[in-house]
Coordinates of N, CA and C in Angstrom, one line a residue:
M1 N 5.4 24.5 1.3 CA 6.7 24.6 1.8 C 7.4 25.4 0.9
I2 N 8.6 26.0 1.4 CA 9.4 27.1 0.5 C 10.8 26.3 0.4
A3 N 11.2 26.1 -0.6 CA 12.6 25.5 -0.7 C 13.7 26.6 -1.4
V4 N 14.9 26.8 -0.9 CA 15.8 27.6 -1.3 C 17.2 26.6 -1.7
A5 N 17.6 27.1 -2.9 CA 18.9 26.2 -3.4 C 19.8 27.1 -4.2
G6 N 21.0 27.2 -3.9 CA 21.8 27.7 -4.5 C 23.4 27.7 -4.6
R7 N 24.2 28.5 -5.3 CA 25.7 28.2 -5.6 C 26.4 29.4 -5.2
V8 N 27.4 29.3 -4.4 CA 28.1 30.4 -4.0 C 29.5 30.1 -4.0
P9 N 30.2 31.1 -5.2 CA 31.6 31.1 -5.5 C 32.5 31.6 -4.4
I10 N 33.6 31.1 -3.8 CA 34.2 31.6 -2.9 C 35.8 31.6 -3.1
K11 N 36.5 32.8 -3.0 CA 37.8 32.9 -3.3 C 38.6 31.8 -2.5
P12 N 39.5 31.4 -3.1 CA 40.3 30.1 -2.3 C 41.0 30.9 -1.1
E13 N 41.5 31.8 -1.3 CA 42.4 32.5 -0.1 C 41.2 32.9 1.0
Q14 N 40.1 33.0 0.7 CA 39.1 33.4 1.5 C 38.3 32.3 2.5
R15 N 38.6 31.2 1.8 CA 37.6 29.9 2.0 C 37.4 29.9 3.5
D16 N 38.6 29.7 4.5 CA 38.4 29.8 5.9 C 37.6 30.6 6.5
K17 N 37.7 32.0 5.9 CA 36.7 33.0 6.6 C 35.3 32.8 6.2
A18 N 35.1 32.2 5.0 CA 33.7 31.9 4.6 C 33.3 31.0 5.3
L19 N 33.9 29.9 5.5 CA 33.5 28.6 6.1 C 33.2 29.0 7.7
E20 N 34.0 29.7 8.3 CA 33.7 30.1 9.7 C 32.2 30.9 9.7
A21 N 32.1 31.8 8.9 CA 31.0 32.8 8.8 C 29.6 31.7 8.4
T22 N 29.9 31.0 7.5 CA 28.7 30.0 7.2 C 28.4 29.0 8.2
I23 N 29.2 28.5 9.0 CA 29.1 27.7 10.1 C 28.3 28.4 11.0
K24 N 28.6 29.6 11.5 CA 27.9 30.2 12.5 C 26.4 30.7 11.8
M25 N 26.4 30.9 10.5 CA 25.1 31.1 10.1 C 24.2 29.9 10.3
V26 N 24.6 28.6 9.8 CA 24.0 27.5 9.8 C 23.5 27.1 11.2
Q27 N 24.3 27.2 11.9 CA 24.2 27.0 13.6 C 22.9 27.9 14.0
A28 N 22.9 29.0 13.9 CA 21.9 29.9 14.3 C 20.5 29.6 13.5
T29 N 20.5 29.4 12.4 CA 19.5 29.2 11.4 C 18.9 28.1 11.6
Q30 N 19.3 26.9 12.0 CA 18.6 25.7 12.3 C 17.8 25.8 13.4
R31 N 18.2 26.8 14.5 CA 17.2 27.1 15.6 C 16.1 27.9 15.4
E32 N 15.9 28.3 14.4 CA 14.7 29.2 13.9 C 13.5 28.4 13.7
A33 N 12.3 29.2 14.2 CA 11.2 28.5 14.0 C 10.6 28.4 12.4
G34 N 10.3 27.2 12.1 CA 9.9 27.4 10.8 C 10.9 26.7 9.8
C35 N 12.2 26.5 10.2 CA 13.2 26.0 9.6 C 13.1 24.5 9.4
L36 N 12.8 24.0 8.5 CA 12.9 22.5 8.3 C 14.2 21.9 8.1
Q37 N 15.0 22.5 7.3 CA 16.4 22.2 7.0 C 17.3 23.4 6.5
Y38 N 18.3 23.4 6.9 CA 19.4 24.5 6.5 C 20.7 24.0 6.4
H39 N 21.4 23.8 5.1 CA 22.8 23.2 5.1 C 23.4 23.7 4.0
F40 N 24.9 24.1 4.3 CA 25.7 24.6 3.1 C 26.6 23.1 2.8
Y41 N 27.0 23.0 1.6 CA 27.8 21.8 1.3 C 28.9 22.5 0.5
S42 N 30.1 21.9 0.6 CA 31.2 22.1 -0.2 C 31.1 21.2 -1.6
D43 N 31.4 21.9 -2.7 CA 31.2 21.0 -4.2 C 32.2 19.9 -4.1
L44 N 31.9 18.8 -4.5 CA 32.8 17.8 -4.8 C 33.9 18.0 -5.6
E45 N 33.8 18.9 -6.7 CA 34.7 19.0 -7.7 C 35.5 20.3 -7.5
D46 N 34.8 21.2 -6.6 CA 35.4 22.3 -6.6 C 35.2 22.9 -5.2
P47 N 36.1 22.6 -4.1 CA 35.7 22.9 -2.7 C 35.5 24.3 -2.5
N48 N 35.9 25.4 -3.7 CA 35.5 26.7 -3.3 C 34.3 27.3 -3.9
I49 N 33.3 26.1 -4.1 CA 32.1 26.5 -4.4 C 31.1 25.9 -3.3
F50 N 30.4 26.7 -2.7 CA 29.5 26.3 -1.6 C 27.8 26.2 -2.2
H51 N 27.5 25.2 -1.7 CA 26.0 25.1 -2.4 C 25.1 25.2 -0.9
V52 N 23.9 25.7 -1.1 CA 22.9 25.9 0.0 C 21.9 25.0 -0.5
F53 N 21.2 24.6 0.8 CA 19.9 23.8 0.6 C 19.2 24.2 1.7
E54 N 17.9 24.6 1.6 CA 17.0 25.3 2.8 C 15.4 24.7 2.5
E55 N 14.7 24.4 3.3 CA 13.4 24.1 3.4 C 12.7 24.9 4.7
W56 N 11.8 25.7 4.4 CA 11.1 26.4 5.4 C 9.5 25.8 5.4
E57 N 9.1 26.1 6.4 CA 7.4 25.5 6.6 C 6.4 26.5 5.7
T58 N 6.9 27.8 5.9 CA 6.0 28.8 5.3 C 7.2 30.0 4.8
P59 N 6.3 30.8 3.6 CA 7.0 31.8 3.3 C 7.3 32.9 4.3
E60 N 6.5 33.2 5.4 CA 6.7 34.1 6.7 C 7.9 33.8 7.3
A61 N 8.1 32.3 7.5 CA 9.3 31.6 8.1 C 10.6 32.2 7.5
L62 N 10.6 31.9 6.0 CA 11.6 32.5 5.4 C 11.8 34.0 5.1
D63 N 10.9 34.7 5.3 CA 10.9 36.2 5.5 C 11.4 36.5 6.7
A64 N 11.0 35.9 8.0 CA 11.8 36.2 9.2 C 13.1 35.8 9.4
H65 N 13.4 34.8 8.8 CA 14.9 34.6 8.5 C 15.9 35.5 7.9
L66 N 15.1 36.1 7.0 CA 15.9 37.2 6.2 C 16.1 38.3 6.9
K67 N 15.3 38.5 7.9 CA 15.4 39.7 9.0 C 16.4 39.6 10.1
T68 N 16.9 38.7 10.2 CA 17.6 38.1 11.5 C 19.0 39.0 11.6
Q69 N 19.4 39.0 12.7 CA 20.7 39.7 12.9 C 22.0 38.5 12.4
H70 N 21.7 37.6 12.4 CA 22.7 36.4 11.9 C 22.8 36.5 10.5
M71 N 21.7 36.7 9.9 CA 21.7 37.0 8.4 C 22.4 38.4 7.9
A72 N 22.1 39.3 8.7 CA 22.7 40.6 8.4 C 24.2 40.6 8.7
D73 N 24.6 39.9 9.8 CA 26.1 39.5 9.9 C 26.6 38.6 8.9
F74 N 26.0 37.7 8.5 CA 26.4 36.7 7.1 C 26.7 37.5 5.9
M75 N 25.6 38.3 5.6 CA 25.7 39.3 4.4 C 26.9 40.2 4.7
A76 N 27.1 40.8 5.6 CA 28.2 41.7 5.7 C 29.6 40.9 5.5
A77 N 29.6 39.8 5.9 CA 30.9 39.1 5.7 C 31.1 38.5 4.5
L78 N 30.0 38.2 3.9 CA 30.0 37.5 2.5 C 30.7 38.3 1.3
P79 N 30.5 39.5 1.3 CA 31.1 40.2 -0.1 C 32.7 39.9 -0.3
E80 N 33.4 40.1 0.8 CA 34.9 39.9 0.9 C 35.6 38.6 0.5
T81 N 34.4 37.5 0.6 CA 34.9 36.2 0.4 C 34.2 35.6 -1.1
L82 N 33.5 36.5 -1.7 CA 33.0 35.9 -2.9 C 34.0 36.0 -4.0
A83 N 33.8 35.1 -4.8 CA 34.8 35.0 -6.1 C 33.8 35.3 -7.5
G84 N 32.7 35.6 -7.1 CA 31.8 36.0 -8.1 C 30.3 36.0 -7.8
E85 N 29.4 36.1 -8.5 CA 28.1 36.2 -8.0 C 27.3 35.2 -7.6
P86 N 26.7 34.9 -6.3 CA 25.9 33.6 -5.9 C 24.6 33.8 -6.8
K87 N 24.2 32.7 -7.0 CA 23.1 32.3 -7.7 C 22.2 31.5 -6.6
I88 N 21.1 32.2 -6.0 CA 20.3 31.6 -5.1 C 18.6 31.8 -5.4
M89 N 18.2 30.7 -5.5 CA 16.9 30.6 -6.2 C 15.9 30.0 -5.0
R90 N 14.7 30.6 -4.9 CA 13.5 30.2 -4.0 C 12.5 29.6 -4.8
Y91 N 12.0 28.4 -4.4 CA 11.0 27.5 -4.9 C 9.8 27.4 -4.0
V92 N 8.7 27.4 -4.5 CA 7.4 27.1 -3.8 C 7.1 25.7 -4.1
V93 N 7.0 24.8 -3.1 CA 6.7 23.5 -3.3 C 5.4 23.2 -2.8
S94 N 4.8 22.5 -4.0 CA 3.3 22.2 -3.6 C 3.1 20.6 -3.3
D95 N 4.2 19.7 -3.6 CA 4.1 18.5 -3.2 C 5.4 18.0 -2.9
V96 N 5.6 16.9 -1.9 CA 6.6 16.3 -1.7 C 6.6 14.9 -1.4
S97 N 7.2 13.9 -2.1 CA 7.2 12.6 -1.6 C 8.8 12.0 -1.8
R98 N 8.8 11.1 -1.2 CA 10.0 10.4 -0.9 C 10.4 9.7 -2.5
L99 N 11.7 9.9 -2.8 CA 11.9 9.2 -4.1 C 12.7 7.7 -3.8
L100 N 13.7 7.8 -2.7 CA 14.2 6.5 -2.5 C 14.0 6.1 -1.1

């Protein structure tokens, strides 16, 4: 499994635009083959920080996602809304077990 997690700082005055683009992205991505989980969350302490968490069945599923039209549309909308550089990391997961 591949996990992706990250932090995206958003300009306060662009938050509504970022939210709209993000919701479209989430809805389209959750329908993709190989997508186990795909969510964005607003930070509890700073609503202008979005966190992303994704789980993909395979590296190929993630690679296919990165080539979709909705990803291209999202990436085109993103620069105008950013308040800084996003930090998004990809993790290769070899074992998963329930913690709670």
